[in-house]
mmCIF file of C-alpha atoms in Angstrom:
data_model
loop_
_atom_site.group_PDB
_atom_site.id
_atom_site.type_symbol
_atom_site.label_atom_id
_atom_site.label_comp_id
_atom_site.label_asym_id
_atom_site.label_seq_id
_atom_site.Cartn_x
_atom_site.Cartn_y
_atom_site.Cartn_z
ATOM 1 C CA MET G 1 91.494 156.667 59.429
ATOM 2 C CA LYS G 2 87.684 156.266 59.383
ATOM 3 C CA LYS G 3 88.033 153.055 57.397
ATOM 4 C CA LEU G 4 90.632 151.774 59.929
ATOM 5 C CA LEU G 5 88.381 152.683 62.885
ATOM 6 C CA LEU G 6 85.438 150.949 61.178
ATOM 7 C CA ALA G 7 87.430 147.893 60.476
ATOM 8 C CA ALA G 8 88.698 147.744 64.133
ATOM 9 C CA ALA G 9 85.113 148.159 65.447
ATOM 10 C CA LEU G 10 83.832 145.356 63.238
ATOM 11 C CA THR G 11 86.695 143.115 64.258
ATOM 12 C CA LEU G 12 86.029 143.849 67.942
ATOM 13 C CA SER G 13 82.321 143.142 67.389
ATOM 14 C CA ALA G 14 83.137 139.858 65.773
ATOM 15 C CA LEU G 15 85.430 138.813 68.536
ATOM 16 C CA THR G 16 82.851 139.729 71.110
ATOM 17 C CA ALA G 17 80.146 137.805 69.309
ATOM 18 C CA HIS G 18 82.372 134.716 69.253
ATOM 19 C CA ALA G 19 83.763 135.083 72.773
ATOM 20 C CA ASP G 20 83.693 131.976 74.910
ATOM 21 C CA LEU G 21 80.814 131.669 77.428
ATOM 22 C CA THR G 22 82.076 130.493 80.798
ATOM 23 C CA ALA G 23 80.222 129.605 83.960
ATOM 24 C CA THR G 24 80.825 127.753 87.188
ATOM 25 C CA ASP G 25 78.398 124.913 88.022
ATOM 26 C CA VAL G 26 77.272 123.562 91.366
ATOM 27 C CA LYS G 27 80.158 121.093 91.472
ATOM 28 C CA GLY G 28 82.580 124.087 91.251
ATOM 29 C CA ARG G 29 83.566 123.079 87.697
ATOM 30 C CA THR G 30 84.426 125.732 85.150
ATOM 31 C CA VAL G 31 82.313 125.094 82.023
ATOM 32 C CA THR G 32 83.151 126.801 78.809
ATOM 33 C CA VAL G 33 81.356 126.800 75.404
ATOM 34 C CA PRO G 34 82.696 128.668 72.395
ATOM 35 C CA LYS G 35 79.250 130.036 71.457
ATOM 36 C CA VAL G 36 75.627 129.773 72.429
ATOM 37 C CA PRO G 37 74.828 126.027 72.048
ATOM 38 C CA GLU G 38 72.609 124.990 69.133
ATOM 39 C CA ARG G 39 72.533 121.316 70.101
ATOM 40 C CA VAL G 40 71.594 120.481 73.714
ATOM 41 C CA VAL G 41 71.159 117.159 75.561
ATOM 42 C CA LEU G 42 68.863 117.498 78.543
ATOM 43 C CA GLY G 43 69.236 115.056 81.428
ATOM 44 C CA PHE G 44 66.732 116.599 83.853
ATOM 45 C CA TYR G 45 65.173 119.876 85.048
ATOM 46 C CA TYR G 46 63.044 120.180 81.914
ATOM 47 C CA GLU G 47 60.910 123.068 83.101
ATOM 48 C CA ASP G 48 63.762 125.045 84.435
ATOM 49 C CA TYR G 49 65.627 124.648 81.164
ATOM 50 C CA LEU G 50 62.541 126.039 79.356
ATOM 51 C CA ALA G 51 62.088 128.872 81.817
ATOM 52 C CA ILE G 52 65.742 129.949 81.481
ATOM 53 C CA GLY G 53 66.207 129.211 77.794
ATOM 54 C CA GLY G 54 63.033 130.836 76.590
ATOM 55 C CA LYS G 55 60.304 129.875 74.105
ATOM 56 C CA ASP G 56 62.656 128.381 71.481
ATOM 57 C CA ALA G 57 64.821 126.493 73.917
ATOM 58 C CA MET G 58 63.256 123.044 73.127
ATOM 59 C CA ASP G 59 64.091 123.497 69.485
ATOM 60 C CA LYS G 60 67.802 123.150 70.458
ATOM 61 C CA VAL G 61 67.312 119.927 72.358
ATOM 62 C CA VAL G 62 68.660 116.967 70.261
ATOM 63 C CA ALA G 63 68.242 114.241 72.929
ATOM 64 C CA LEU G 64 66.789 114.005 76.426
ATOM 65 C CA ALA G 65 66.117 111.614 79.277
ATOM 66 C CA LEU G 66 62.459 110.828 78.466
ATOM 67 C CA SER G 67 61.191 108.522 81.211
ATOM 68 C CA THR G 68 61.963 110.827 84.141
ATOM 69 C CA TRP G 69 59.639 113.329 82.452
ATOM 70 C CA LYS G 70 57.045 111.289 80.577
ATOM 71 C CA ASP G 71 56.632 108.528 83.202
ATOM 72 C CA TRP G 72 57.107 110.605 86.327
ATOM 73 C CA ARG G 73 54.989 113.554 85.224
ATOM 74 C CA PRO G 74 52.776 112.203 82.397
ATOM 75 C CA GLN G 75 50.078 114.898 82.491
ATOM 76 C CA GLN G 76 52.736 117.641 82.584
ATOM 77 C CA TYR G 77 54.633 116.041 79.746
ATOM 78 C CA ALA G 78 51.473 115.677 77.631
ATOM 79 C CA LEU G 79 50.762 119.397 77.973
ATOM 80 C CA TYR G 80 54.293 120.251 76.885
ATOM 81 C CA GLU G 81 54.096 117.844 73.969
ATOM 82 C CA LYS G 82 50.942 119.630 72.787
ATOM 83 C CA ALA G 83 52.518 123.087 73.284
ATOM 84 C CA LEU G 84 55.825 122.090 71.752
ATOM 85 C CA PRO G 85 55.087 119.520 68.940
ATOM 86 C CA LYS G 86 58.741 118.857 68.206
ATOM 87 C CA LEU G 87 59.144 117.341 71.667
ATOM 88 C CA LYS G 88 57.701 113.936 70.680
ATOM 89 C CA ASP G 89 60.380 113.459 67.992
ATOM 90 C CA ILE G 90 63.398 114.079 70.283
ATOM 91 C CA PRO G 91 65.483 110.929 70.838
ATOM 92 C CA ASP G 92 65.658 109.299 74.326
ATOM 93 C CA ILE G 93 69.016 108.740 76.031
ATOM 94 C CA GLY G 94 67.625 106.714 78.970
ATOM 95 C CA ASN G 95 68.153 107.788 82.584
ATOM 96 C CA THR G 96 70.490 107.261 85.448
ATOM 97 C CA GLU G 97 67.633 106.443 87.861
ATOM 98 C CA ASP G 98 67.159 102.906 86.361
ATOM 99 C CA GLY G 99 70.621 102.433 84.789
ATOM 100 C CA THR G 100 69.460 102.920 81.200
ATOM 101 C CA PHE G 101 71.366 106.169 80.560
ATOM 102 C CA SER G 102 73.465 105.773 77.436
ATOM 103 C CA ILE G 103 76.606 107.906 77.152
ATOM 104 C CA GLU G 104 77.037 106.418 73.641
ATOM 105 C CA LYS G 105 73.641 107.893 72.632
ATOM 106 C CA VAL G 106 74.594 111.275 74.102
ATOM 107 C CA ILE G 107 77.866 111.375 72.238
ATOM 108 C CA ALA G 108 76.126 110.271 69.019
ATOM 109 C CA ALA G 109 73.771 113.241 69.320
ATOM 110 C CA ASN G 110 76.783 115.451 68.810
ATOM 111 C CA PRO G 111 75.763 118.069 71.427
ATOM 112 C CA ASP G 112 77.346 121.424 72.106
ATOM 113 C CA LEU G 113 76.203 121.123 75.697
ATOM 114 C CA VAL G 114 74.999 118.427 78.063
ATOM 115 C CA ILE G 115 72.816 119.391 81.100
ATOM 116 C CA LEU G 116 72.942 117.033 84.052
ATOM 117 C CA ALA G 117 71.302 117.092 87.428
ATOM 118 C CA ALA G 118 73.755 116.583 90.287
ATOM 119 C CA TRP G 119 72.165 113.164 90.909
ATOM 120 C CA ASN G 120 72.800 112.246 87.257
ATOM 121 C CA TYR G 121 76.386 113.273 87.614
ATOM 122 C CA ASP G 122 76.889 111.367 90.840
ATOM 123 C CA ALA G 123 75.223 108.236 89.435
ATOM 124 C CA LEU G 124 77.540 108.280 86.321
ATOM 125 C CA GLY G 125 80.683 108.392 88.436
ATOM 126 C CA GLU G 126 83.868 107.844 86.395
ATOM 127 C CA SER G 127 81.794 107.335 83.241
ATOM 128 C CA VAL G 128 81.212 111.031 82.930
ATOM 129 C CA LYS G 129 84.833 111.442 81.894
ATOM 130 C CA GLN G 130 83.873 110.013 78.517
ATOM 131 C CA PHE G 131 82.311 113.413 77.782
ATOM 132 C CA ASP G 132 85.693 115.053 78.531
ATOM 133 C CA THR G 133 87.455 112.621 76.206
ATOM 134 C CA ALA G 134 84.861 113.392 73.469
ATOM 135 C CA GLY G 135 85.344 117.124 74.000
ATOM 136 C CA ILE G 136 81.712 117.610 74.983
ATOM 137 C CA PRO G 137 81.056 120.321 77.660
ATOM 138 C CA TYR G 138 78.557 119.464 80.395
ATOM 139 C CA VAL G 139 77.078 121.572 83.171
ATOM 140 C CA VAL G 140 75.872 120.161 86.496
ATOM 141 C CA LEU G 141 72.798 121.761 88.099
ATOM 142 C CA ASP G 142 71.170 121.039 91.436
ATOM 143 C CA TYR G 143 67.673 122.147 92.277
ATOM 144 C CA ASN G 144 67.100 118.969 94.393
ATOM 145 C CA ALA G 145 69.109 120.339 97.267
ATOM 146 C CA GLN G 146 66.321 122.930 97.856
ATOM 147 C CA THR G 147 68.694 125.679 98.839
ATOM 148 C CA VAL G 148 68.522 129.245 97.569
ATOM 149 C CA ASP G 149 72.234 129.206 96.854
ATOM 150 C CA LYS G 150 72.195 126.148 94.628
ATOM 151 C CA HIS G 151 69.066 127.242 92.866
ATOM 152 C CA VAL G 152 70.685 130.579 92.071
ATOM 153 C CA THR G 153 74.072 129.102 91.112
ATOM 154 C CA SER G 154 72.353 126.596 88.767
ATOM 155 C CA THR G 155 70.147 129.242 87.168
ATOM 156 C CA LEU G 156 72.889 131.799 86.583
ATOM 157 C CA ALA G 157 75.312 129.143 85.232
ATOM 158 C CA LEU G 158 72.761 127.818 82.756
ATOM 159 C CA GLY G 159 71.682 131.292 81.790
ATOM 160 C CA THR G 160 75.264 132.241 80.962
ATOM 161 C CA LEU G 161 75.881 129.164 78.844
ATOM 162 C CA LEU G 162 72.599 129.581 76.960
ATOM 163 C CA GLY G 163 73.213 133.230 76.306
ATOM 164 C CA GLN G 164 70.175 134.124 78.437
ATOM 165 C CA GLU G 165 71.924 136.021 81.216
ATOM 166 C CA GLU G 166 69.159 138.709 81.704
ATOM 167 C CA ARG G 167 66.400 136.076 81.806
ATOM 168 C CA ALA G 168 68.354 133.914 84.252
ATOM 169 C CA LYS G 169 69.062 136.881 86.478
ATOM 170 C CA GLU G 170 65.431 137.808 86.663
ATOM 171 C CA LEU G 171 64.507 134.230 87.514
ATOM 172 C CA ALA G 172 67.206 134.012 90.176
ATOM 173 C CA ASP G 173 66.207 137.349 91.694
ATOM 174 C CA ASN G 174 62.566 136.248 91.715
ATOM 175 C CA TYR G 175 63.517 133.149 93.626
ATOM 176 C CA LYS G 176 65.838 135.019 96.038
ATOM 177 C CA ASN G 177 63.235 137.704 96.678
ATOM 178 C CA ALA G 178 60.524 135.147 97.347
ATOM 179 C CA PHE G 179 62.564 133.520 100.047
ATOM 180 C CA ALA G 180 63.718 136.834 101.399
ATOM 181 C CA ASP G 181 60.057 137.736 101.878
ATOM 182 C CA ILE G 182 59.392 134.435 103.639
ATOM 183 C CA GLU G 183 62.379 134.938 105.962
ATOM 184 C CA LYS G 184 61.266 138.558 106.695
ATOM 185 C CA ARG G 185 57.791 137.347 107.695
ATOM 186 C CA ILE G 186 59.086 134.795 110.108
ATOM 187 C CA ALA G 187 62.175 136.651 111.374
ATOM 188 C CA SER G 188 60.453 138.100 114.448
ATOM 189 C CA LEU G 189 58.660 134.832 115.218
ATOM 190 C CA LYS G 190 59.872 131.896 117.174
ATOM 191 C CA PRO G 191 60.525 128.761 115.138
ATOM 192 C CA SER G 192 57.256 126.844 114.881
ATOM 193 C CA SER G 193 56.739 124.101 117.443
ATOM 194 C CA LYS G 194 54.649 122.171 114.997
ATOM 195 C CA LYS G 195 55.976 118.684 114.141
ATOM 196 C CA VAL G 196 55.794 117.992 110.387
ATOM 197 C CA TYR G 197 55.642 114.703 108.508
ATOM 198 C CA VAL G 198 55.994 114.457 104.732
ATOM 199 C CA GLU G 199 55.403 111.242 102.779
ATOM 200 C CA LEU G 200 55.726 110.420 99.147
ATOM 201 C CA ALA G 201 52.207 109.197 98.535
ATOM 202 C CA ARG G 202 52.888 107.030 95.454
ATOM 203 C CA ASP G 203 52.294 103.379 96.226
ATOM 204 C CA GLY G 204 49.153 103.443 98.328
ATOM 205 C CA VAL G 205 48.164 103.143 101.939
ATOM 206 C CA ASP G 206 49.899 99.797 102.592
ATOM 207 C CA THR G 207 53.353 101.107 101.605
ATOM 208 C CA PHE G 208 54.981 103.828 103.660
ATOM 209 C CA GLY G 209 56.635 106.022 101.013
ATOM 210 C CA ASN G 210 59.816 108.057 101.374
ATOM 211 C CA SER G 211 60.067 110.940 103.791
ATOM 212 C CA TYR G 212 62.793 113.552 103.504
ATOM 213 C CA GLY G 213 65.614 114.336 105.939
ATOM 214 C CA ASN G 214 68.001 116.949 104.573
ATOM 215 C CA ALA G 215 66.786 117.286 100.913
ATOM 216 C CA MET G 216 63.703 118.383 99.019
ATOM 217 C CA TRP G 217 60.687 118.753 101.274
ATOM 218 C CA GLY G 218 62.710 118.102 104.383
ATOM 219 C CA ALA G 219 65.179 120.856 103.554
ATOM 220 C CA LEU G 220 62.300 123.289 102.932
ATOM 221 C CA ILE G 221 60.651 122.445 106.287
ATOM 222 C CA THR G 222 63.876 122.944 108.182
ATOM 223 C CA GLN G 223 64.594 126.223 106.412
ATOM 224 C CA LEU G 224 61.124 127.416 107.442
ATOM 225 C CA GLY G 225 61.669 126.564 111.070
ATOM 226 C CA GLY G 226 59.322 123.566 111.136
ATOM 227 C CA GLN G 227 60.091 120.427 113.173
ATOM 228 C CA ASN G 228 60.690 117.818 110.471
ATOM 229 C CA ILE G 229 60.235 114.456 112.181
ATOM 230 C CA ALA G 230 62.393 112.797 109.497
ATOM 231 C CA LYS G 231 65.405 115.024 110.311
ATOM 232 C CA ASP G 232 68.246 113.007 111.876
ATOM 233 C CA GLN G 233 66.344 109.828 111.103
ATOM 234 C CA ILE G 234 67.224 109.538 107.447
ATOM 235 C CA GLY G 235 69.720 111.340 105.144
ATOM 236 C CA SER G 236 68.263 112.442 101.887
ATOM 237 C CA SER G 237 65.196 110.279 101.647
ATOM 238 C CA GLY G 238 63.691 107.031 102.860
ATOM 239 C CA PRO G 239 60.654 105.655 104.674
ATOM 240 C CA LEU G 240 60.006 106.114 108.364
ATOM 241 C CA SER G 241 58.530 103.255 110.386
ATOM 242 C CA PRO G 242 54.785 103.387 111.105
ATOM 243 C CA GLU G 243 55.506 103.128 114.863
ATOM 244 C CA TYR G 244 57.888 106.139 114.733
ATOM 245 C CA ILE G 245 55.427 108.269 112.898
ATOM 246 C CA ILE G 246 52.712 107.577 115.512
ATOM 247 C CA SER G 247 55.092 108.098 118.380
ATOM 248 C CA GLU G 248 56.114 111.517 117.006
ATOM 249 C CA ALA G 249 52.404 112.631 116.726
ATOM 250 C CA PRO G 250 52.913 115.124 113.856
ATOM 251 C CA ASP G 251 50.834 118.322 113.894
ATOM 252 C CA LEU G 252 50.996 118.711 110.126
ATOM 253 C CA ILE G 253 51.017 115.989 107.468
ATOM 254 C CA PHE G 254 51.911 116.697 103.856
ATOM 255 C CA LEU G 255 51.383 113.941 101.256
ATOM 256 C CA ALA G 256 53.545 114.554 98.221
ATOM 257 C CA GLY G 257 51.580 113.321 95.219
ATOM 258 C CA SER G 258 51.987 113.345 91.416
ATOM 259 C CA GLU G 259 50.715 111.882 88.117
ATOM 260 C CA TRP G 260 52.639 108.597 88.157
ATOM 261 C CA LEU G 261 51.751 105.986 85.634
ATOM 262 C CA ASN G 262 50.297 102.664 86.910
ATOM 263 C CA LYS G 263 49.926 103.908 90.461
ATOM 264 C CA PRO G 264 46.133 103.604 91.053
ATOM 265 C CA GLN G 265 46.362 104.331 94.779
ATOM 266 C CA ALA G 266 48.601 107.365 94.547
ATOM 267 C CA VAL G 267 47.563 110.790 95.681
ATOM 268 C CA THR G 268 47.087 112.200 92.161
ATOM 269 C CA VAL G 269 48.200 115.756 92.546
ATOM 270 C CA GLY G 270 49.375 117.864 89.623
ATOM 271 C CA PHE G 271 48.314 118.880 86.073
ATOM 272 C CA GLY G 272 44.723 117.975 85.313
ATOM 273 C CA ALA G 273 44.152 116.591 88.800
ATOM 274 C CA ASP G 274 40.647 116.475 90.203
ATOM 275 C CA GLU G 275 40.055 117.917 93.669
ATOM 276 C CA LYS G 276 37.451 115.242 94.584
ATOM 277 C CA ILE G 277 39.733 112.355 93.642
ATOM 278 C CA VAL G 278 42.729 113.971 95.511
ATOM 279 C CA ASN G 279 40.539 114.228 98.610
ATOM 280 C CA GLU G 280 39.445 110.584 98.319
ATOM 281 C CA ARG G 281 42.987 109.374 98.029
ATOM 282 C CA ILE G 282 44.069 111.387 101.038
ATOM 283 C CA ALA G 283 41.099 109.943 103.017
ATOM 284 C CA ALA G 284 42.374 106.402 102.311
ATOM 285 C CA TYR G 285 45.744 107.285 103.881
ATOM 286 C CA LEU G 286 44.058 108.582 107.029
ATOM 287 C CA LYS G 287 42.508 105.107 107.656
ATOM 288 C CA ARG G 288 45.893 103.645 108.531
ATOM 289 C CA PRO G 289 46.111 102.067 111.937
ATOM 290 C CA GLY G 290 46.651 104.711 114.617
ATOM 291 C CA TRP G 291 46.339 107.699 112.259
ATOM 292 C CA ALA G 292 42.907 108.780 113.382
ATOM 293 C CA ASP G 293 44.391 109.885 116.742
ATOM 294 C CA LEU G 294 47.307 111.881 115.256
ATOM 295 C CA PRO G 295 47.015 115.649 116.097
ATOM 296 C CA ALA G 296 47.271 116.481 112.335
ATOM 297 C CA VAL G 297 44.280 114.242 111.549
ATOM 298 C CA GLN G 298 42.286 115.319 114.567
ATOM 299 C CA LYS G 299 42.635 119.031 113.655
ATOM 300 C CA GLY G 300 42.284 118.583 109.894
ATOM 301 C CA GLU G 301 45.801 119.697 109.260
ATOM 302 C CA VAL G 302 46.512 117.279 106.382
ATOM 303 C CA PHE G 303 47.606 118.532 102.952
ATOM 304 C CA ALA G 304 48.674 117.371 99.517
ATOM 305 C CA LEU G 305 51.559 118.895 97.591
ATOM 306 C CA TYR G 306 52.685 118.389 93.955
ATOM 307 C CA HIS G 307 55.929 116.402 94.157
ATOM 308 C CA GLY G 308 56.814 117.535 90.700
ATOM 309 C CA GLY G 309 56.812 121.110 91.968
ATOM 310 C CA ALA G 310 59.794 120.590 94.294
ATOM 311 C CA ARG G 311 63.275 121.032 92.897
ATOM 312 C CA THR G 312 62.221 123.713 90.448
ATOM 313 C CA LEU G 313 62.490 127.519 90.128
ATOM 314 C CA ALA G 314 58.809 127.645 91.097
ATOM 315 C CA ASP G 315 59.100 125.696 94.335
ATOM 316 C CA TYR G 316 59.110 128.862 96.432
ATOM 317 C CA VAL G 317 55.312 128.720 96.159
ATOM 318 C CA TYR G 318 55.319 125.410 98.003
ATOM 319 C CA ALA G 319 57.549 126.959 100.653
ATOM 320 C CA GLN G 320 54.960 129.700 100.932
ATOM 321 C CA PHE G 321 52.213 127.046 101.251
ATOM 322 C CA ILE G 322 54.072 125.151 104.005
ATOM 323 C CA ALA G 323 54.963 128.378 105.767
ATOM 324 C CA LYS G 324 51.321 129.401 105.641
ATOM 325 C CA GLN G 325 50.481 126.241 107.712
ATOM 326 C CA LEU G 326 53.351 126.817 110.164
ATOM 327 C CA TYR G 327 52.591 130.538 110.641
ATOM 328 C CA PRO G 328 48.989 131.241 109.507
ATOM 329 C CA GLU G 329 48.847 134.845 110.608
ATOM 330 C CA ALA G 330 52.153 135.857 109.037
ATOM 331 C CA PHE G 331 51.145 134.466 105.630
ATOM 332 C CA LYS G 332 47.386 135.211 105.560
ATOM 333 C CA ASP G 333 47.772 137.582 102.609
ATOM 334 C CA VAL G 334 49.959 135.189 100.605
ATOM 335 C CA ASP G 335 48.263 133.142 97.840
ATOM 336 C CA PRO G 336 50.692 130.399 96.756
ATOM 337 C CA VAL G 337 48.246 128.904 94.275
ATOM 338 C CA GLN G 338 47.848 132.167 92.369
ATOM 339 C CA ASN G 339 51.603 132.791 92.608
ATOM 340 C CA LEU G 340 52.157 129.450 90.818
ATOM 341 C CA ARG G 341 49.729 130.376 88.084
ATOM 342 C CA ASP G 342 51.482 133.699 87.629
ATOM 343 C CA TYR G 343 54.858 132.025 87.380
ATOM 344 C CA TYR G 344 53.734 129.676 84.651
ATOM 345 C CA GLN G 345 52.000 132.482 82.783
ATOM 346 C CA LYS G 346 55.158 134.537 82.646
ATOM 347 C CA TRP G 347 57.887 131.875 82.201
ATOM 348 C CA LEU G 348 56.441 128.721 80.585
ATOM 349 C CA PRO G 349 54.331 127.782 77.568
ATOM 350 C CA ILE G 350 51.618 125.869 79.488
ATOM 351 C CA PRO G 351 49.244 127.056 82.270
ATOM 352 C CA ALA G 352 49.254 125.703 85.765
ATOM 353 C CA ASP G 353 45.836 124.066 85.564
ATOM 354 C CA GLY G 354 45.160 121.364 88.097
ATOM 355 C CA VAL G 355 45.593 120.705 91.844
ATOM 356 C CA PHE G 356 49.024 121.563 93.181
ATOM 357 C CA MET G 357 48.416 122.411 96.873
ATOM 358 C CA THR G 358 45.343 121.567 98.796
ATOM 359 C CA GLN G 359 43.985 120.760 102.279
ATOM 360 C CA TYR G 360 42.031 117.632 103.073
ATOM 361 C CA HIS G 361 38.382 118.150 103.999
ATOM 362 C CA LYS G 362 35.977 115.561 105.337
#
């Protein structure tokens, strides 16, 4: 009897160990893998994959979309390449942003799981069915929408498929709790009357970069009760006219900067950024015709934000930073910069060294 019971227990253990892992992604799709994947293709959300997957997660990546990491966030990528030496040898599959994404290369990598951003999935259209034909499971995540619900859904789905449920739950709870705290602080306050303008400060003063209506920075501002001047003017993203910006007279201006390659006039915010240079680049933007008279400029309420920090599991710190400008008294004890450092120290293999959120000073 003891032998039979032992055999039954071992059989049950084996079945449990090889049980399918099933999750629902942000598109409402049911995604199933027969075991924890050992071969992963990564289309986007590199840092979130590492935070959820843990310290050895990159060892499982057999192909990735390189340019949307290396070209968009070169300083960040360089730090990860140093911390994770195997990274530089991972094959590139192209990306959907410039039409170079190769489904053939993905299939040739023989992955157990493909991770796509919602915008990857949408861009691929009917082509994505080739993965179904090849029997390759893929999960669709969406951190770009900047909603707590989609952040949590994406995190828990990926955590389940990677066999990292506990880690994913802690990350999801951290994100939910951060926004719950923000909401608690502003619940008894009236929505801010401050008008807010956000611009992607990538191409220099002469080019008016994208602002954000119902996604990314725009979604955050609306969620925080700020008056986003791009709302109802554009959908997801797009530039506002210079005349419209001046007519709206924003009280707060946020310039979203990053580490872009070959963008010598960009507001260079991010890893390894220099505060003095960031300030000089912001100053150039403030010399635009008519900007000297804007309330935000007159009152010194002009800021830079790290564009690479949006659409991530750490973006609650930028929500805290924006909220701190909308409701200074309610957030006077909140230190978003330190919170970002703490997040990286706990969840990622590189430190958050650089300029990620800052206020312009003359």
